[in-house]
Coordinates of C-alpha atoms in Angstrom, one line a residue:
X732 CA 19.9 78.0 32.5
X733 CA 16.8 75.8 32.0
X734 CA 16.2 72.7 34.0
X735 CA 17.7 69.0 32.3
X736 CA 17.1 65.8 33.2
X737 CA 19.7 63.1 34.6
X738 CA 19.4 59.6 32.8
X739 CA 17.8 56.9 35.7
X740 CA 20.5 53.9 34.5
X741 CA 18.5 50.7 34.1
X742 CA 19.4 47.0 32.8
X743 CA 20.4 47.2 29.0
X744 CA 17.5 45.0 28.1
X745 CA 14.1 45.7 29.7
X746 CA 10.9 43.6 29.4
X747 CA 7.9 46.3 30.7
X748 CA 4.7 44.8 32.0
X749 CA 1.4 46.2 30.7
X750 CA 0.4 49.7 30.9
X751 CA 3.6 50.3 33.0
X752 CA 4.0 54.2 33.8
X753 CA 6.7 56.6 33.7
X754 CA 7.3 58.1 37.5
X755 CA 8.7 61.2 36.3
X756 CA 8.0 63.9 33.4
X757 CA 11.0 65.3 32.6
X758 CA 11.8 68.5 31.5
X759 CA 13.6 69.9 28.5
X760 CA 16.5 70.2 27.1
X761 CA 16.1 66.2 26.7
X762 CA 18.0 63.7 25.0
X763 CA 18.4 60.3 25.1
X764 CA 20.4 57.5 22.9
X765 CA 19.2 54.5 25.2
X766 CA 22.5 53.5 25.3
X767 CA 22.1 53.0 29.7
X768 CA 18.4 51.7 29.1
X769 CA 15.2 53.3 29.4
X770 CA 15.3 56.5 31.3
X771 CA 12.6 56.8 34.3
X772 CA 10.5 59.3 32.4
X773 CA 9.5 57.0 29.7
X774 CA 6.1 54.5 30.0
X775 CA 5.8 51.3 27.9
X776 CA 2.4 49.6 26.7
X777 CA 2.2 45.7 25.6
X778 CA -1.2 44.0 24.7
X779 CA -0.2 40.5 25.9
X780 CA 2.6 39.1 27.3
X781 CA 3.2 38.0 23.6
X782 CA 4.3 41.4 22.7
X783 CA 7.4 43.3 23.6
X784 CA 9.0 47.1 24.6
X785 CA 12.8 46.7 25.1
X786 CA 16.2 48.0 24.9
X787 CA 18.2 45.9 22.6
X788 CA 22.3 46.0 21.5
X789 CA 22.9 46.1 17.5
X790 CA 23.3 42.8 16.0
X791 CA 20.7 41.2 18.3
X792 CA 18.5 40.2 15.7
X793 CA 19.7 39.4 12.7
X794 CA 17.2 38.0 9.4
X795 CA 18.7 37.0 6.3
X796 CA 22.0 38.6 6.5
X797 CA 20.3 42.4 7.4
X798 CA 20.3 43.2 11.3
X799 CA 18.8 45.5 13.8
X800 CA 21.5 48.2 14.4
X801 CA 21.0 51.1 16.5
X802 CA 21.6 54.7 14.3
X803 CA 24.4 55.6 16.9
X804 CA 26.3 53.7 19.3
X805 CA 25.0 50.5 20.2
X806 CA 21.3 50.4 21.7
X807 CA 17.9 51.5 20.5
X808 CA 14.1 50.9 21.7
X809 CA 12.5 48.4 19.9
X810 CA 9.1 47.3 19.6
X811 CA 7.4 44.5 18.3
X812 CA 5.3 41.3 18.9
X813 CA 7.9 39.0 20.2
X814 CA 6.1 35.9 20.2
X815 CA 4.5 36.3 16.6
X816 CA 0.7 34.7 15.8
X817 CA -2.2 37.5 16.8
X818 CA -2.1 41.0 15.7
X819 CA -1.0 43.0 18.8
X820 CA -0.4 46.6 20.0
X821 CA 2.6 48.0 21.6
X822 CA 3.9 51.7 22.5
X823 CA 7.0 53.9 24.3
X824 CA 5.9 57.3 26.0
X825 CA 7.6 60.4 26.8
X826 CA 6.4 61.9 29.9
X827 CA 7.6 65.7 29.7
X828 CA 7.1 68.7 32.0
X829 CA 6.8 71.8 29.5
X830 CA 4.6 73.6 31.3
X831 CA 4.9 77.4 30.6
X832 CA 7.0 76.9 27.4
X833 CA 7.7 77.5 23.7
X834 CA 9.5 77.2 20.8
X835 CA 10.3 73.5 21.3
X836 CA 11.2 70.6 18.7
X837 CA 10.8 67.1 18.8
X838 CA 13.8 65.4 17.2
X839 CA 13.9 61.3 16.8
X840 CA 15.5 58.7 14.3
X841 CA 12.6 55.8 13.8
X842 CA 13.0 52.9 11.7
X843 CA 10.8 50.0 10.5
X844 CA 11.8 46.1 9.7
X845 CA 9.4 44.8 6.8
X846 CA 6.4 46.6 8.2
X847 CA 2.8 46.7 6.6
X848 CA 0.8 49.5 6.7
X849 CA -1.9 49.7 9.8
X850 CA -4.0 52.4 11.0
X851 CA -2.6 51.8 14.7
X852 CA 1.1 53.0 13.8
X853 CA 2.2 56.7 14.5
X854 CA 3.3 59.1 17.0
X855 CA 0.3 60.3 19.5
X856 CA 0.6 63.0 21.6
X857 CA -1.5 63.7 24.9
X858 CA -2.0 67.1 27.0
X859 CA -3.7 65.3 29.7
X860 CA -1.5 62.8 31.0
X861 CA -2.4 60.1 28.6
X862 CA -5.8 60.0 29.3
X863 CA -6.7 61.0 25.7
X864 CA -4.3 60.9 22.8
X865 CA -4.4 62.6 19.3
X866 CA -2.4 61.1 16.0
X867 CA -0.3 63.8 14.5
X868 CA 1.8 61.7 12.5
X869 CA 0.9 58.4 10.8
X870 CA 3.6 55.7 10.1
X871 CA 2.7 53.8 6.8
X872 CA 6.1 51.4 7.0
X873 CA 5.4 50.6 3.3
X874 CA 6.8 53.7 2.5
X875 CA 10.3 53.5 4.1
X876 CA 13.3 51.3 3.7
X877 CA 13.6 48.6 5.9
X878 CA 16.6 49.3 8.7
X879 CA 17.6 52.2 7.4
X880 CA 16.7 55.2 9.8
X881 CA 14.8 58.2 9.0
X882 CA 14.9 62.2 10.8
X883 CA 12.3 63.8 11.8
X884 CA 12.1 66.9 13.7
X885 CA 8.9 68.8 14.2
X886 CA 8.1 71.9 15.8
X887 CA 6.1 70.8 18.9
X888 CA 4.6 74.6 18.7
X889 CA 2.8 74.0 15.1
X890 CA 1.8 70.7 16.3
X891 CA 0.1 72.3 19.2
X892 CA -2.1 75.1 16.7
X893 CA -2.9 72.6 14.6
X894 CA -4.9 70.1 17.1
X895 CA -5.4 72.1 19.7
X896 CA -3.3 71.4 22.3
X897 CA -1.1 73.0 24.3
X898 CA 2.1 72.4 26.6
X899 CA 1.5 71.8 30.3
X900 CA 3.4 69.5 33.1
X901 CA 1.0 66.4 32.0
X902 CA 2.3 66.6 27.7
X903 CA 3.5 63.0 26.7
X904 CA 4.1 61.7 22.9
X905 CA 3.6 58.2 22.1
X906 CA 5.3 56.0 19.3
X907 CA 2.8 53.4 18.6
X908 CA 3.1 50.1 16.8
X909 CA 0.7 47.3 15.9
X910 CA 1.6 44.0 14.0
X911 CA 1.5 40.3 14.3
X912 CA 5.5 39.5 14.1
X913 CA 9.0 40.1 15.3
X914 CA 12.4 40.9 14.8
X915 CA 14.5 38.4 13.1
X916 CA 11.4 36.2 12.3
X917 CA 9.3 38.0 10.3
X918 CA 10.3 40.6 10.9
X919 CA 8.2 43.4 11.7
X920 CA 9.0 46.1 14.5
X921 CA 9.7 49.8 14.5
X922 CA 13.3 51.2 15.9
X923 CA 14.1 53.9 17.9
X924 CA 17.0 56.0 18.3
X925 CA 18.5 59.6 19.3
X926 CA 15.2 60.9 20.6
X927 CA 15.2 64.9 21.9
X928 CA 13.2 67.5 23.0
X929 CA 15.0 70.9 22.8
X930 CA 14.5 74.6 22.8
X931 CA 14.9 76.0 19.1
X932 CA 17.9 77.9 20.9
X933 CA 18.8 74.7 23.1
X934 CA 21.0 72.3 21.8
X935 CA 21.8 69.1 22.9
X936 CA 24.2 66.0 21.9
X937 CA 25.7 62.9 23.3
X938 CA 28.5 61.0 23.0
X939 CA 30.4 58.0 24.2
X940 CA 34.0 58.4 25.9
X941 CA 36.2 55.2 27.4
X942 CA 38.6 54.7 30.1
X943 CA 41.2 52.9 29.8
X944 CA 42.7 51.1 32.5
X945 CA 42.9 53.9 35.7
X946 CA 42.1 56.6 33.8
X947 CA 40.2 60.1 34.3
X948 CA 38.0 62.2 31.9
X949 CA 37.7 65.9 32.5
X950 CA 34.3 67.3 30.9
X951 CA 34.3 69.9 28.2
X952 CA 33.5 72.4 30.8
X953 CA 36.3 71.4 33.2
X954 CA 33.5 71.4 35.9
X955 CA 34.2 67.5 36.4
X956 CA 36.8 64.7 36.9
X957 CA 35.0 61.5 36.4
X958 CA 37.2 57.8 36.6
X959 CA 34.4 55.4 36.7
X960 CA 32.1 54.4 33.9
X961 CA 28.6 55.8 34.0
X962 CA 26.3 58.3 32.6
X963 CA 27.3 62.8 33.0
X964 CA 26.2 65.5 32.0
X965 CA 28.1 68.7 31.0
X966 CA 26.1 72.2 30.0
X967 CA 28.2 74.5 28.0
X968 CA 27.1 77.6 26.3
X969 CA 26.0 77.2 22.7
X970 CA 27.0 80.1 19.6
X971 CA 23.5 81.8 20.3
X972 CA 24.0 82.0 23.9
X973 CA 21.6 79.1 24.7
X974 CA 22.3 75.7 27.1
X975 CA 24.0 73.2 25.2
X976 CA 23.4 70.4 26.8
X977 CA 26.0 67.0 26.8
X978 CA 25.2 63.7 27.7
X979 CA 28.2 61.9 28.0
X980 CA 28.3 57.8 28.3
X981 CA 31.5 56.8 30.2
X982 CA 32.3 53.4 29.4
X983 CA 35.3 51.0 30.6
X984 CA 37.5 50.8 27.4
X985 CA 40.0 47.8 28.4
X986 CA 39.1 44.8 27.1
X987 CA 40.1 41.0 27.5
X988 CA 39.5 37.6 25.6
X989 CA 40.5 34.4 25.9
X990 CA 41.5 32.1 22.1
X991 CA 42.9 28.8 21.8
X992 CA 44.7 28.4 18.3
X993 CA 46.4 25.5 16.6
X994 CA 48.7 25.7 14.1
X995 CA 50.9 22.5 11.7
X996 CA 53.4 24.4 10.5
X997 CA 55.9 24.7 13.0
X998 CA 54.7 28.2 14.6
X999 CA 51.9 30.4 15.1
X1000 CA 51.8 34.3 14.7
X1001 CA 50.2 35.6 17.8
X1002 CA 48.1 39.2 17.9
X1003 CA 50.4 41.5 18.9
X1004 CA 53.6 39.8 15.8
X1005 CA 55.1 37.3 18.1
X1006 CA 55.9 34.4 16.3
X1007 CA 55.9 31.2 18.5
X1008 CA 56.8 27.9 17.9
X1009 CA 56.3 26.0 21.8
X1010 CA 53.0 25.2 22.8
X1011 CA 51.6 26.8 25.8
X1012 CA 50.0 29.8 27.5
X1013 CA 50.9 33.1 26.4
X1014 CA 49.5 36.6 27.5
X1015 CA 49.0 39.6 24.4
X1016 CA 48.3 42.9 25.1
X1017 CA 47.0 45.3 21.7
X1018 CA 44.9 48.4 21.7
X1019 CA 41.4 47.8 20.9
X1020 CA 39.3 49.6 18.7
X1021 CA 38.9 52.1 21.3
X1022 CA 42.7 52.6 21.6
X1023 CA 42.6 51.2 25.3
X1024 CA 44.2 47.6 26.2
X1025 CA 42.6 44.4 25.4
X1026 CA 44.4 41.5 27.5
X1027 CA 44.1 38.1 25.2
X1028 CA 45.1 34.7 27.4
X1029 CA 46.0 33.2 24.7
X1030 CA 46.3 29.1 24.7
X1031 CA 48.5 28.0 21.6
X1032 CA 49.2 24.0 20.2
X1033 CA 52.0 24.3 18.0
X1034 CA 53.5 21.1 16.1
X1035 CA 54.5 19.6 12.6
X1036 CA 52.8 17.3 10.4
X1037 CA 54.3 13.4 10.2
X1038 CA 54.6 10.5 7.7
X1039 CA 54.9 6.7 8.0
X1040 CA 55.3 3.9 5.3
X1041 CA 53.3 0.4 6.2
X1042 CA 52.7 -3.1 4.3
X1043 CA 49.9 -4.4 4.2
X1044 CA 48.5 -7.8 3.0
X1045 CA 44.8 -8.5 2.7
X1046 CA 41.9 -10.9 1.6
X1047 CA 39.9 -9.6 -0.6
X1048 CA 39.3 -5.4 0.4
X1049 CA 41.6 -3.4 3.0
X1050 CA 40.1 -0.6 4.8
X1051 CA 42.7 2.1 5.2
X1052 CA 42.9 4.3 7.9
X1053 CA 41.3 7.5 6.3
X1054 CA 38.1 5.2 5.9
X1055 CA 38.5 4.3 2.1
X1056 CA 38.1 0.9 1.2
X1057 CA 40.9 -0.4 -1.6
X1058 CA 39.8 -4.2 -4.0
X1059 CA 43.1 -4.2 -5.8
X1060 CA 46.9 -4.4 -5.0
X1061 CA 48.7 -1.7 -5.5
X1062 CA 50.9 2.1 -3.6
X1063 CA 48.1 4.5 -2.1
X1064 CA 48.3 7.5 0.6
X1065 CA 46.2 8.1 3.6
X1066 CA 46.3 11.0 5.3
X1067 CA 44.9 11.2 8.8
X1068 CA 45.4 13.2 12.0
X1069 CA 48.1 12.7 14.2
X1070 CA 48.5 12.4 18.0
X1071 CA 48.4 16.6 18.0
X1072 CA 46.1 17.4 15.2
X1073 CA 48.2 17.7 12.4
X1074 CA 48.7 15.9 9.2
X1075 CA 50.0 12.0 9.2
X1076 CA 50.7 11.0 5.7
X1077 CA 51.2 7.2 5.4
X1078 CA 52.4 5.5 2.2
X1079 CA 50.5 2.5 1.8
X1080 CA 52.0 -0.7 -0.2
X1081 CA 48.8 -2.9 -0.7
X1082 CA 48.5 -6.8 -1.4
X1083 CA 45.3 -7.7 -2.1
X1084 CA 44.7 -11.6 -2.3
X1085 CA 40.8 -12.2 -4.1
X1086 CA 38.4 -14.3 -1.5
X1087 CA 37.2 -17.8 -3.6
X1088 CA 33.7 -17.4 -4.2
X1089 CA 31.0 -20.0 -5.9
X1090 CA 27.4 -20.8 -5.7
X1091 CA 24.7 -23.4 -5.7
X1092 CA 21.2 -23.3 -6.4
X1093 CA 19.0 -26.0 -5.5
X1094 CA 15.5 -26.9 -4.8
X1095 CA 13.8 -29.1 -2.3
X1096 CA 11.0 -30.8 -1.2
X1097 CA 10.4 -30.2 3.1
X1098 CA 13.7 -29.8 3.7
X1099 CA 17.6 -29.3 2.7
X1100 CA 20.5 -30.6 4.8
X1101 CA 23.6 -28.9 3.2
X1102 CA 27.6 -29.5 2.8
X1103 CA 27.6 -27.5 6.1
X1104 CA 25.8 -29.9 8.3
X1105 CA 22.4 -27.5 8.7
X1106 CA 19.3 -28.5 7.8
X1107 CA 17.4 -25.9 6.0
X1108 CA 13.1 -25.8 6.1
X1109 CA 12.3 -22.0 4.3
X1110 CA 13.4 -20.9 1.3
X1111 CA 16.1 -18.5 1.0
X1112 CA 20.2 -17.4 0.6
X1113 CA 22.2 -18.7 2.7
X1114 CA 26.7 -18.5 2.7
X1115 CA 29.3 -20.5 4.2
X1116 CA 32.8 -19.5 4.6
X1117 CA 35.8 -21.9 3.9
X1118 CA 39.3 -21.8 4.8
X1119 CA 41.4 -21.8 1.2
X1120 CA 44.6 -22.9 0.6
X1121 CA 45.9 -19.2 0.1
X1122 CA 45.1 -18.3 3.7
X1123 CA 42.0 -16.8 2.2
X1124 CA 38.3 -17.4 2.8
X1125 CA 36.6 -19.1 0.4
X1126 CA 32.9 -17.8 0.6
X1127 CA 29.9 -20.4 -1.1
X1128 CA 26.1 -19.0 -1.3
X1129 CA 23.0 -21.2 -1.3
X1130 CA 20.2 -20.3 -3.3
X1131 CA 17.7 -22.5 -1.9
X1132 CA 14.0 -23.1 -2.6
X1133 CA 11.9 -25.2 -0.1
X1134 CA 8.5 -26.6 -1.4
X1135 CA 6.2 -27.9 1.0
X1136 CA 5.5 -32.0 1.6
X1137 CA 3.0 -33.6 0.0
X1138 CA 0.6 -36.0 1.9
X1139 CA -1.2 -37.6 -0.6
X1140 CA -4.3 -39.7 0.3
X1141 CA -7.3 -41.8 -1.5
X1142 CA -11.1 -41.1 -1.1
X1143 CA -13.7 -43.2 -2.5
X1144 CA -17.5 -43.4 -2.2
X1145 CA -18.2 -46.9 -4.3
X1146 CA -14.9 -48.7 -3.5
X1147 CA -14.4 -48.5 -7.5
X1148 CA -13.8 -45.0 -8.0
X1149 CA -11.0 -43.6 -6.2
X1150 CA -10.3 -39.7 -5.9
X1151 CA -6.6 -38.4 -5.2
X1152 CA -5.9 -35.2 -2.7
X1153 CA -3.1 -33.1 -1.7
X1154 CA -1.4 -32.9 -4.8
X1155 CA -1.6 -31.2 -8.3
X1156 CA -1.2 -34.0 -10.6
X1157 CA -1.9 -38.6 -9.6
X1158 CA 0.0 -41.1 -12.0
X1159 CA -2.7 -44.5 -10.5
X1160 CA -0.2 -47.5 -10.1
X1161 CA -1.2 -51.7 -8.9
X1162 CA 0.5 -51.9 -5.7
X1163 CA 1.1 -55.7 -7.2
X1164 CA 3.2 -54.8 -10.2
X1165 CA 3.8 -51.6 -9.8
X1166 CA 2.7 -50.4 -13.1
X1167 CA 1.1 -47.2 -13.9
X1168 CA -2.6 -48.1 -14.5
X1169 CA -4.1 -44.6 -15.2
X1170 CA -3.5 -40.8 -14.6
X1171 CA -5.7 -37.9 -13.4
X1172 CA -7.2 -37.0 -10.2
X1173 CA -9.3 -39.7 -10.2
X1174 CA -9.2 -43.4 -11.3
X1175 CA -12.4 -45.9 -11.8
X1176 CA -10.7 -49.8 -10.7
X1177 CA -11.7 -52.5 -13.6
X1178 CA -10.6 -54.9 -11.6
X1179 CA -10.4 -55.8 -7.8
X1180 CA -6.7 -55.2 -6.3
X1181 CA -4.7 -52.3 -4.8
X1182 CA -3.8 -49.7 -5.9
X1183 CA -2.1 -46.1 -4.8
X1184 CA -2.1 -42.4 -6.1
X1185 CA 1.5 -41.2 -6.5
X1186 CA 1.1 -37.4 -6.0
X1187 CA 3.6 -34.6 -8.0
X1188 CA 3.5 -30.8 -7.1
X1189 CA 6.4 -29.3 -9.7
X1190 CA 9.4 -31.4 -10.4
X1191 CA 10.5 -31.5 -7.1
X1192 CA 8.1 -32.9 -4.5
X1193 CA 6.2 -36.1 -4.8
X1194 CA 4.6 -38.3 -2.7
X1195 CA 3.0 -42.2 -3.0
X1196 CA -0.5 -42.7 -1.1
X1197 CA -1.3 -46.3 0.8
X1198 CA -2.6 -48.5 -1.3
X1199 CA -6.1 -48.4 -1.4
X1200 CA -8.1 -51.9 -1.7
X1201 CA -10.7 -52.2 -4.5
X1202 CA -13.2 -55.3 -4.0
X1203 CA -16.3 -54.5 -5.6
X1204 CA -15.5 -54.7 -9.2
X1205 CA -17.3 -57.4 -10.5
X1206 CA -20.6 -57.2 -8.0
X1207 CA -23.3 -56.2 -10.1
X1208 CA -26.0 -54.5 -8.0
X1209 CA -27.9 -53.9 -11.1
X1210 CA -29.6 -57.6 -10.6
X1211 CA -31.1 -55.9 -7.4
X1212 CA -33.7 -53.6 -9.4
X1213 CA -34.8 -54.5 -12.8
X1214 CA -32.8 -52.2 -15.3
X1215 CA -32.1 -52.2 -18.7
X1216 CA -29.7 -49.7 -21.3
X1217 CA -30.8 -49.4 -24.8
X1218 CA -29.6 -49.4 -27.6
X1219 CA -26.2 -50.6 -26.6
X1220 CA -24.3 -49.8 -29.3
X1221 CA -25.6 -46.4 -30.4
X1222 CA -24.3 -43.5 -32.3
X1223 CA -27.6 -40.8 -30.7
X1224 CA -29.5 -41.4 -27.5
X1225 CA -29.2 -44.0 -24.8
X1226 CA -32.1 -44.6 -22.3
X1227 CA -32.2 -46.1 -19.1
X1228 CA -34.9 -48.1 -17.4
X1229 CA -35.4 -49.2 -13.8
X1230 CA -37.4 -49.7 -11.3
X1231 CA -35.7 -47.3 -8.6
X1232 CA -34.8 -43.8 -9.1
X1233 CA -31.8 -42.5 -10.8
X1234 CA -29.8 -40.1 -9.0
X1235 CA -26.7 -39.6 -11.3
X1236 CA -24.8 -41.5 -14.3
X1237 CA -21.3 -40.5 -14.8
X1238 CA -19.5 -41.2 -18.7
X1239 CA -16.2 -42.1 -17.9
X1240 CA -13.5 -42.7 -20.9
X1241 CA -11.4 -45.7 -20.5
X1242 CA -8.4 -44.1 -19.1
X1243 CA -10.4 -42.9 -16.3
X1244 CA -11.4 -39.4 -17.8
X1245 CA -14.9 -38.4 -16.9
X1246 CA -16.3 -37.0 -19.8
X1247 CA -20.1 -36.5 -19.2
X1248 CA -22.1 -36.5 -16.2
X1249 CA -26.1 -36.5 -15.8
X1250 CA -29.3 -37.2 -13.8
X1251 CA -31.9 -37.9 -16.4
X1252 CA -32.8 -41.0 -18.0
X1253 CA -31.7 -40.7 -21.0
X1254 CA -28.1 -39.5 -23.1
X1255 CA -27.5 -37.9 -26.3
X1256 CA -23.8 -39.5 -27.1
X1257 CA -23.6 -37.7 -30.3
X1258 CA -21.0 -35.3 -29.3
X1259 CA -19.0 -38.0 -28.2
X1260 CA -16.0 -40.2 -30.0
X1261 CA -16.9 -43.5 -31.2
X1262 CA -15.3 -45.5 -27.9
X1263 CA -16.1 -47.7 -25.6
X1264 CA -17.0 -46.4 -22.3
X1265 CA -17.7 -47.5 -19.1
X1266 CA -21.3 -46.0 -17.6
X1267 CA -21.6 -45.1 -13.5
X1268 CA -24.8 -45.5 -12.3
X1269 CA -26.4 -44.4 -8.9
X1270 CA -29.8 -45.6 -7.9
X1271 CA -31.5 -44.6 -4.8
X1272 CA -31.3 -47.0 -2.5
X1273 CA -27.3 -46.8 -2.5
X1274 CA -27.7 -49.0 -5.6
X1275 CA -24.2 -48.4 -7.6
X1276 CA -23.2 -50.4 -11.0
X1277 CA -21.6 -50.2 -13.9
X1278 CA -22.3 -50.9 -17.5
X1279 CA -20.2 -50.9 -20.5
X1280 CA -21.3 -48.3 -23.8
X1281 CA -20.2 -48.3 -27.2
X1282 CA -20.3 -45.5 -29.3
X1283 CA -20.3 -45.8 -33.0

């Protein structure tokens, strides 16, 4: 009877530094389903830390409603980039002592999750330790199914002839992989599963077998009485008289879980057909899908659903208690939790009473003191809320516009010709009567007095300058130089003649209006309407007069 190796039990998921080795080549019959983690005899590879060489359970990794199963029972060795970003390399290696035989197969299940095709991917095999390794199979992922596993099983002896190598105690095979991504993400990775070395004679299998409770197994062989979970083996004698090796997984069968259930109908149908109707704690036993006993503690709320009828009356909306908002009178239904968790319905007789509503809009000039005492300076909406007769608010909005103050003031140069500022449009009025005298932004005095600029921006705001005190009218400076205007009245050119400089003559129509301005001596009138109109002349020498033109 040939020599078998004993599974080395390790933690169910494994994270293997880089270029970890293998302590012990094992020799053949082997087999291994990874179901008690990686056996001592296998070596893992990562590039970076990035990368990954693990055992994982099925349903691990799950992508878009596919997951990463194992092909039997519930673990396999995966391999892939775990972080994702940089193409890496990652590998698993058998170590194996065969050193003197023959007529050996290599038997594995490998699967591939959305893999590309790279030159790196394969199975490698070494004679030498792993010192040098040759690629007798390459993986192109492209051309298999994702997740679904695939057989092979080569003769390690043809392998051997056709690249020279040959069995020895330093012969290990390598399943290589090399991507950028990883399960559930991307998702590349290969999958491993059900991996053997046997004699073409040799056989060997494995399987899982549960206790239940305090419970024994008995091997095929009868040679052992095992009532503990963990990992035997059991060689029997196969139909051509060759080992047939077993690797049996003992694993605790019973079972226990712990649910909380609620139920509104009055009682709740518990696991095992009880039907309850108290609250309370309750222990179920049922087989489990092993046929051992799985123990649920099971914490149960039973009750009933419950109704009310209320009346309600409202101003203007009523909020019920599921949340919706009723505007009319009128029967609704709100349902809502109870106290427990089940149904409330409440019948809902509704009278709505309308809020009073109305609305102003008003504009202003600086500032607005309303019917509800505040004094308002910006422009904007604003809402009081009055008591009604009905019991009822009565809600009023304010649509309110504030202008700015005016300040207007009077500027003049001559003391004849006054100039309005800081509004958009001057009516002129005498202090002394009152009476508008002239319009415009600027007035020209005939006549000595007072007078003031009353200022309008928009039909709201307005505001009346001081009166401004004219004097000069009257006080001809012209008898100061010697000056003359001819022809006076003319229908063509005017000329002037002094003897001082002119610096400016302004036309001015009789309402004020100026209608021409210049600094020569001289003025072609014929694009103006026969008038009168009153000529503003500046001399140098502050010399300032007036003279009357008529225009024909």
């Amino acid at each position: 009877m040939r020599r078998f190796y004993s599974f080395f039990l390790m933690l169910i998921l494994l994270f293997f530094g880089r270029g970890v080795l293998g302590q012990t080549a094992t020799t053949i019959p082997y087999f291994t389903g990874f179901e008690n983690g990686l056996d001592g005899c296998w070596s893992t590879y990562v590039q970076s830390s990035n990368c990954e060489v693990a055992i994982y359970t099925s349903g691990t990794y799950v992508w878009s409603g596919s997951s990463a199963d194992a092909y039997t029972g519930t673990h396999f060795l995966g391999l892939h980039n775990a972080v994702g970003g940089l193409f890496e390399t990652t590998h698993a290696a058998l170590h194996l002592d065969l050193a003197g035989e023959s007529g050996l197969r290599f038997s594995f299940y490998l699967s591939e999750w959305n893999e590309e095709d790279h030159p790196q991917d394969g199975i490698y095999i070494s004679d030498d330790g792993g010192t040098t390794y040759t690629e007798v199979f390459h993986y192109n992922g492209t051309q298999y199914t994702d997740l679904q596993y695939t057989h092979f099983d080569w003769s390690l002896d043809s392998i051997n002839a056709l690249y020279n190598l040959s069995f020895n105690s330093n012969y290990v095979i390598k399943v290589q992989q090399h991507d950028n991504f990883y399960f559930g993400g991307g998702n590349d990775g290969f999958l491993l599963d059900e991996v053997s070395v046997y004699e073409v004679c040799a056989t060997a299998s494995g399987q899982n077998v549960y206790l239940c409770g305090s419970g024994s197994y008995t091997v095929p062989s009868g040679d052992e009485i095992y009532t503990t979970p963990g990992s035997v083996t059991d060689t029997l004698m196969n139909s051509q008289g060759c080992d047939s090796v077993l690797y049996i997984n003992l694993l605790q069968g019973n079972s226990s879980a712990t649910m909380y259930e609620f139920s509104c109908t009055g009682s709740f149908t518990a696991p095992d057909g009880q039907i309850l109707t108290t609250s309370g704690n309750y222990t179920i036993t049922i087989p489990n899908a092993v046929g051992c006993d799985s123990v649920i503690d099971l914490w149960v709320i039973v009750g009933t659903p419950s109704g009310s009828h209320i009346t309600v009356n409202s101003c203007g909306d009523y909020t019920a208690p599921d949340g919706q908002v009723y505007t009319s009178s009128g029967n609704y239904v709100a349902v809502i939790q109870n106290a427990i968790g089940c149904d409330s319905t409440i019948a809902i007789d509704l009278n709505i009473t309308p809020n009073a509503s109305g609305s102003e809009t008003i504009s202003s000039c600086g500032d607005f003191t309303w019917s509800d005492g505040n004094t308002y300076t910006t422009s904007g909406t604003y809402t009081q809320t009055l008591g009604a007769s009905n019991g009822c608010d009565s809600i009023v909005t304010l649509d309110l516009t504030i202008d700015p103050e005016l300040d207007v003031t009077i500027v003049s140069t001559d003391n004849v010709t006054l100039e309005g500022q800081g509004a958009v449009s001057y009516d002129w009025i005498d202090c002394a009567t009152g009476n508008v005298v002239g319009t415009g932004t600027s007035f020209t005095a005939t006549a000595n007095g007072s007078y003031a600029a009353v200022g309008n921006d928009g039909p709201y705001c307005s505001d009346t300058s001081e009166c401004f005190a004219v004097t000069t009218v009257g006080i001809d400076q012209a008898q100061f130089i010697a000056f003359e205007m001819y022809p006076n009245p003319t229908a063509d050119e005017v000329y002037f003649e002094a003897n001082a400089n002119l610096i400016e003559v302004v036309v001015l129509a009789v309402d004020g209006r100026e209608v021409l301005r210049s600094t020569e001596t001289s003025l072609n009138v014929k694009g103006l309407a026969p008038a009168t109109y009153l000529l503003e002349f500046t001399y140098e020498g502050d010399y300032k007069f007036t003279r009357r033109l008529i225009v024909e």
